Tab-separated table of C-alpha atoms in Angstrom:
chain	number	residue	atom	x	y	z
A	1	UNK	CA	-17.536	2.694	2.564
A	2	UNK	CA	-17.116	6.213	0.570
A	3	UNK	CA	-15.542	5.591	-3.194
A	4	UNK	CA	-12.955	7.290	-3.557
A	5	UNK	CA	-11.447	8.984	-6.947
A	6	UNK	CA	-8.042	7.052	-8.531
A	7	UNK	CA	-6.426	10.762	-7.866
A	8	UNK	CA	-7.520	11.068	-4.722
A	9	UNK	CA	-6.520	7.603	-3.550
A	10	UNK	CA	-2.989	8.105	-4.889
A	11	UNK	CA	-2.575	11.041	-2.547
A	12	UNK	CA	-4.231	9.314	0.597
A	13	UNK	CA	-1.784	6.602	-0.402
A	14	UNK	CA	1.139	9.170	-0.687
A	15	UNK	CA	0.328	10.522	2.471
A	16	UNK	CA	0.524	7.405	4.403
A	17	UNK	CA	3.692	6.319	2.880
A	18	UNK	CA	5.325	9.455	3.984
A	19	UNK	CA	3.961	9.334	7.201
A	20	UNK	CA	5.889	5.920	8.200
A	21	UNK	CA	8.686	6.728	5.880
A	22	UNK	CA	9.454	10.627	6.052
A	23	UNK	CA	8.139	11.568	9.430
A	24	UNK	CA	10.756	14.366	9.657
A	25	UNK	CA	8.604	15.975	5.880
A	26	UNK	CA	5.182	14.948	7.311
A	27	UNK	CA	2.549	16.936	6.968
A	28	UNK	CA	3.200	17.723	3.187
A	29	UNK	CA	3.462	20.611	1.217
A	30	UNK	CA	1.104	20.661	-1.745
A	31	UNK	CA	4.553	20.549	-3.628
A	32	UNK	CA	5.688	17.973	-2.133
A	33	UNK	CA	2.153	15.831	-2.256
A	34	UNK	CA	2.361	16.594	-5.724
A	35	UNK	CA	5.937	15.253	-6.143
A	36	UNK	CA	4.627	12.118	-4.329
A	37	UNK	CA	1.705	11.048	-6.515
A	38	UNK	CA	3.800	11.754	-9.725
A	39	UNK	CA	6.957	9.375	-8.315
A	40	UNK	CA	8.440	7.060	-10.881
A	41	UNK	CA	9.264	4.727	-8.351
A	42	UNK	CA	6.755	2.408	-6.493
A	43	UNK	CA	4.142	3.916	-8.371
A	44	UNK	CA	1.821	2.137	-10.850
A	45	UNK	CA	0.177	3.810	-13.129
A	46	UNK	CA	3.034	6.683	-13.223
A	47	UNK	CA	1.275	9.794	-13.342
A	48	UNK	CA	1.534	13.480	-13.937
A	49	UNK	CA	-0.590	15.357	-12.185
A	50	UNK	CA	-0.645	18.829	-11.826
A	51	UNK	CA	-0.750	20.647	-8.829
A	52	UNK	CA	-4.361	22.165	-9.602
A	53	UNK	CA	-5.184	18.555	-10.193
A	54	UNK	CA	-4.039	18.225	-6.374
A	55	UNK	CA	-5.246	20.556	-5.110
A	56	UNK	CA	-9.139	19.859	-6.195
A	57	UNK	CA	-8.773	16.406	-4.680
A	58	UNK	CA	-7.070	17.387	-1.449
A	59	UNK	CA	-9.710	20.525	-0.996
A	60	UNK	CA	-12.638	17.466	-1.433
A	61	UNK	CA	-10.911	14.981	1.080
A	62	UNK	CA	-10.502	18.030	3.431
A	63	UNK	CA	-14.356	18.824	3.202
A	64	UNK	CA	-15.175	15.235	4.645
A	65	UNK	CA	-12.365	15.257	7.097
A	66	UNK	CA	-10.249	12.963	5.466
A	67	UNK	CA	-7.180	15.307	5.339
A	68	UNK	CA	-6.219	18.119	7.501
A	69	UNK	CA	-4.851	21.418	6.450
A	70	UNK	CA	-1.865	21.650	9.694
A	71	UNK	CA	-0.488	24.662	8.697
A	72	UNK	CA	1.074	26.325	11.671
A	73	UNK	CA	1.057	29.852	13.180
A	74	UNK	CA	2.484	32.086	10.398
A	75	UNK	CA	3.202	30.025	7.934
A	76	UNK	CA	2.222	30.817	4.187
A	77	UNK	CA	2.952	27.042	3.084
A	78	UNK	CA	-0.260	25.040	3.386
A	79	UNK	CA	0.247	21.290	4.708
A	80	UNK	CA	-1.492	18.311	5.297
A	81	UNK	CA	-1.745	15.194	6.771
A	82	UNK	CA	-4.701	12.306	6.232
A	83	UNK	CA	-7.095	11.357	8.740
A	84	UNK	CA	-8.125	7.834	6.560
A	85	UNK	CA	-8.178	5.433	9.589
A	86	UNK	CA	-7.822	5.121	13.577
A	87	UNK	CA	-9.213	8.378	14.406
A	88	UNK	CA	-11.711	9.306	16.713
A	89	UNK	CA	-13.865	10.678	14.225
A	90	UNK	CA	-13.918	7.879	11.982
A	91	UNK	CA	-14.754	3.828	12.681
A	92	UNK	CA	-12.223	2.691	9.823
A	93	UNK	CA	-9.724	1.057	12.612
A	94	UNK	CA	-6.575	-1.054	10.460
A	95	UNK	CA	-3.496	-2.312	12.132
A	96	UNK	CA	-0.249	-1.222	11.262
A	97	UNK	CA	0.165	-4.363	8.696
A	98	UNK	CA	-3.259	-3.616	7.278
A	99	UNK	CA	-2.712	0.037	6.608
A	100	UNK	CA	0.808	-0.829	5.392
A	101	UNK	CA	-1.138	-3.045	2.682
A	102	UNK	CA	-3.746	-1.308	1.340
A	103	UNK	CA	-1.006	1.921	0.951
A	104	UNK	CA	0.491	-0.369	-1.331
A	105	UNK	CA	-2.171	-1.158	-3.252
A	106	UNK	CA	-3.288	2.664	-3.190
A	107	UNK	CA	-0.181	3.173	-4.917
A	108	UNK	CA	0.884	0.411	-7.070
A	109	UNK	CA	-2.693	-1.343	-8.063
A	110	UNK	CA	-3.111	-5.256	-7.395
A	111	UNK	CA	-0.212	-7.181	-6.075
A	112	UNK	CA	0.393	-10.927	-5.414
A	113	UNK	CA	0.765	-11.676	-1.574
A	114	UNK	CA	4.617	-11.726	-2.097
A	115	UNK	CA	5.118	-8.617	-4.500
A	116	UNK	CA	2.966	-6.977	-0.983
A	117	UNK	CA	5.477	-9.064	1.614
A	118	UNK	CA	8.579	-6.846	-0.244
A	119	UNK	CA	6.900	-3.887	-0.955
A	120	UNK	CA	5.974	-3.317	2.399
A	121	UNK	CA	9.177	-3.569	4.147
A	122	UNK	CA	9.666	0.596	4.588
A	123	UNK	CA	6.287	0.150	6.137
A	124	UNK	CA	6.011	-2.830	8.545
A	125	UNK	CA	7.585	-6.227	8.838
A	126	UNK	CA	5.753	-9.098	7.753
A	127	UNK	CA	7.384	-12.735	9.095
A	128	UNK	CA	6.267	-14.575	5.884
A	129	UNK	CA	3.698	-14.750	2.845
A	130	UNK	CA	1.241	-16.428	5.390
A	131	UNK	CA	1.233	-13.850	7.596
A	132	UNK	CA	0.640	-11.116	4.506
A	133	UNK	CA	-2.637	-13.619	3.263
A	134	UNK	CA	-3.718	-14.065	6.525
A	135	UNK	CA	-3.867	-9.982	6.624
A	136	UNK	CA	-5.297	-9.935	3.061
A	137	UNK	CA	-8.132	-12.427	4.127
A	138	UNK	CA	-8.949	-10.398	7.424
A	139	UNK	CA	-9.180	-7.684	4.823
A	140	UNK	CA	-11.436	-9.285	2.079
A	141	UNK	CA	-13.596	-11.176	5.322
A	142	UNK	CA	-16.508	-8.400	5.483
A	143	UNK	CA	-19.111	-10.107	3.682
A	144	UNK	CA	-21.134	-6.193	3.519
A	145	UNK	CA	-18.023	-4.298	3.251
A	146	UNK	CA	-14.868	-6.214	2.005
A	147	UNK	CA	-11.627	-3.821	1.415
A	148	UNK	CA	-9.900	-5.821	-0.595
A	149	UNK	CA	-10.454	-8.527	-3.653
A	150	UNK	CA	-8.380	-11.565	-4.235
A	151	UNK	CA	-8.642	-11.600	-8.809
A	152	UNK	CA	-8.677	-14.930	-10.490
A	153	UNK	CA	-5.102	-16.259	-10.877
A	154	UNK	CA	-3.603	-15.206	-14.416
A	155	UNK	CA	-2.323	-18.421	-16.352
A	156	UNK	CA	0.865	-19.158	-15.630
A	157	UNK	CA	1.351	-17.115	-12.553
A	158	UNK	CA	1.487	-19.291	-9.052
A	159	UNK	CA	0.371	-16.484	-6.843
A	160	UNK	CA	-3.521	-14.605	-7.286
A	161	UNK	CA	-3.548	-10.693	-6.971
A	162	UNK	CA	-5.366	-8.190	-4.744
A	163	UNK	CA	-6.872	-5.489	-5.483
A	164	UNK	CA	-8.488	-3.005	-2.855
A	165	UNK	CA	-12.206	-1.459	-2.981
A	166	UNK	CA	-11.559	1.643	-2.149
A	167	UNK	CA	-12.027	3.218	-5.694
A	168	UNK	CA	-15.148	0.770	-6.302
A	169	UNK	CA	-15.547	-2.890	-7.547
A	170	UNK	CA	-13.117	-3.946	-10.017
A	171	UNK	CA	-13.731	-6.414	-12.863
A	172	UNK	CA	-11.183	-9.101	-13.674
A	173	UNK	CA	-10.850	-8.221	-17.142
A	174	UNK	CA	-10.510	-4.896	-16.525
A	175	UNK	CA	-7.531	-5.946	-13.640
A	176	UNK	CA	-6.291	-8.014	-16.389
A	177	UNK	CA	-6.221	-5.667	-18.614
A	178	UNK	CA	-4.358	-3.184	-17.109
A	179	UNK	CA	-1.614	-5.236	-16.308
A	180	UNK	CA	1.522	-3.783	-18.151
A	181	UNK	CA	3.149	-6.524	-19.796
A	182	UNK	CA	6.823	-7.915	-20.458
A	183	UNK	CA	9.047	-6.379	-18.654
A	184	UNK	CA	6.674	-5.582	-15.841
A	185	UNK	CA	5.897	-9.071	-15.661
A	186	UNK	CA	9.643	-9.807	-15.763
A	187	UNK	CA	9.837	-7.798	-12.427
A	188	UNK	CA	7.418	-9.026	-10.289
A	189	UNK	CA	8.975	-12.626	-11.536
A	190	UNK	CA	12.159	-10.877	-9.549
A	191	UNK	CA	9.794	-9.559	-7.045
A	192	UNK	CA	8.351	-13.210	-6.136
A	193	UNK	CA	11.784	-14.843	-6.647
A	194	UNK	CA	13.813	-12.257	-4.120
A	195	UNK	CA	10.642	-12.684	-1.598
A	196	UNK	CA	11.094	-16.629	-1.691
A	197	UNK	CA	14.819	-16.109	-1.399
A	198	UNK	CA	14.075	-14.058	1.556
A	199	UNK	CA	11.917	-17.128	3.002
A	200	UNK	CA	15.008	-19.646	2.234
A	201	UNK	CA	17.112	-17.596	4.079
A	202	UNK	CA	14.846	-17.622	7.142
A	203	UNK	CA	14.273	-21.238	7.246
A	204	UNK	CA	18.118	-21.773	7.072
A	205	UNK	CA	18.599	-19.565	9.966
A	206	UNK	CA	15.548	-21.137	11.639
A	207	UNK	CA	17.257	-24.589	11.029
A	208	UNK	CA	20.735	-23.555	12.034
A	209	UNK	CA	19.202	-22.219	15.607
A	210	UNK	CA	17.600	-25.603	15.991
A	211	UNK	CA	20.835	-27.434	15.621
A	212	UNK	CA	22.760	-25.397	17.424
A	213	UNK	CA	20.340	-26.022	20.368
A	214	UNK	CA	20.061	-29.609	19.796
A	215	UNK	CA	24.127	-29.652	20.322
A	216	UNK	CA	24.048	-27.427	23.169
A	217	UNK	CA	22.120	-30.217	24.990
């Protein structure tokens, strides 16, 4: 499996997220690639990269046929498009609830399976946190070339994180360490809370269906 750069994961990340998201913007500008990576939103670290900075990584990726350059007939605005997985140049094949996963993690670092479950709703739709560890562990099951990592558990935290491979092996202290603290932690407390809440609400529907066919009868 190539190693990728953290740069020029962000943008195969960005990519993919606009894809499923933004169809109607997709293939990006370099402007709006840029734009992308440096997002405040759903984006951990927050960077601020510079269109050069782009550019270098997107001219590399294009060289191995990882991105395309589909600018059109007479157009002067460059855009692209990745070609990271289920092409028939490549044998990295991921299902829609795989790819949805490890864009996440391209973009936001190592998440707990139900910090993934809500993150990934623009993406795909995932029934429950089963069905996102069951996706994790298809993920992390390639003994000679794993894509993802499940990291020790942090004290005090119920769920483990992930982490992908894509940008090499990854050391728990170093996942550990780059964990921003306080109020980041406070959110993915939210994060895990409005995913269980989610879960409640299913079961209650589940539960309501059941009775209602059980006085039907």
């Amino acid at each position: 499996m190539r190693i990728f750069s953290e740069t020029e994961i962000r943008i195969i990340g960005c990519l993919i997220e606009k894809e499923i998201t933004t169809p109607e913007q997709y293939p990006l500008t370099l402007n709006a690639l840029t734009t992308a990576c440096n997002q405040k939103s759903n984006r951990d670290p927050v960077t601020s990269l510079t269109d050069s900075d782009v550019l270098d990584s997107v001219n590399a990726l294009i060289q191995e046929r990882i991105i395309t350059d589909e600018t059109r007939g007479n157009s002067r605005v460059a855009k692209y498009q990745h070609r990271f997985c289920n092409t028939e140049f490549g044998s990295l094949k991921l299902s829609k609830q795989e790819l949805a996963i490890l864009c996440v993690l391209f973009l936001r670092g190592p998440q707990t399976p139900g910090e993934l479950r809500t993150r990934t709703q623009r993406l795909c739709e995932f029934d429950n946190v089963a069905q996102v560890e069951n996706v994790l562990n298809g993920l992390s099951a390639d003994e000679h070339n794993p894509k993802v990592i499940k990291l020790e558990k942090e004290p005090g935290k119920r769920e483990a994180r992930f982490a992908h491979l894509f940008c090499g092996e990854i050391s728990q202290a170093t996942a550990t360490f780059q964990q921003v603290p306080s109020e980041s932690r406070d959110n993915e407390r939210i994060v895990a809370l409005e995913s269980d809440v989610v879960d409640l609400k299913l079961e209650v529907e589940e539960l309501k269906k059941l009775i209602n066919n059980l006085l039907d009868k």
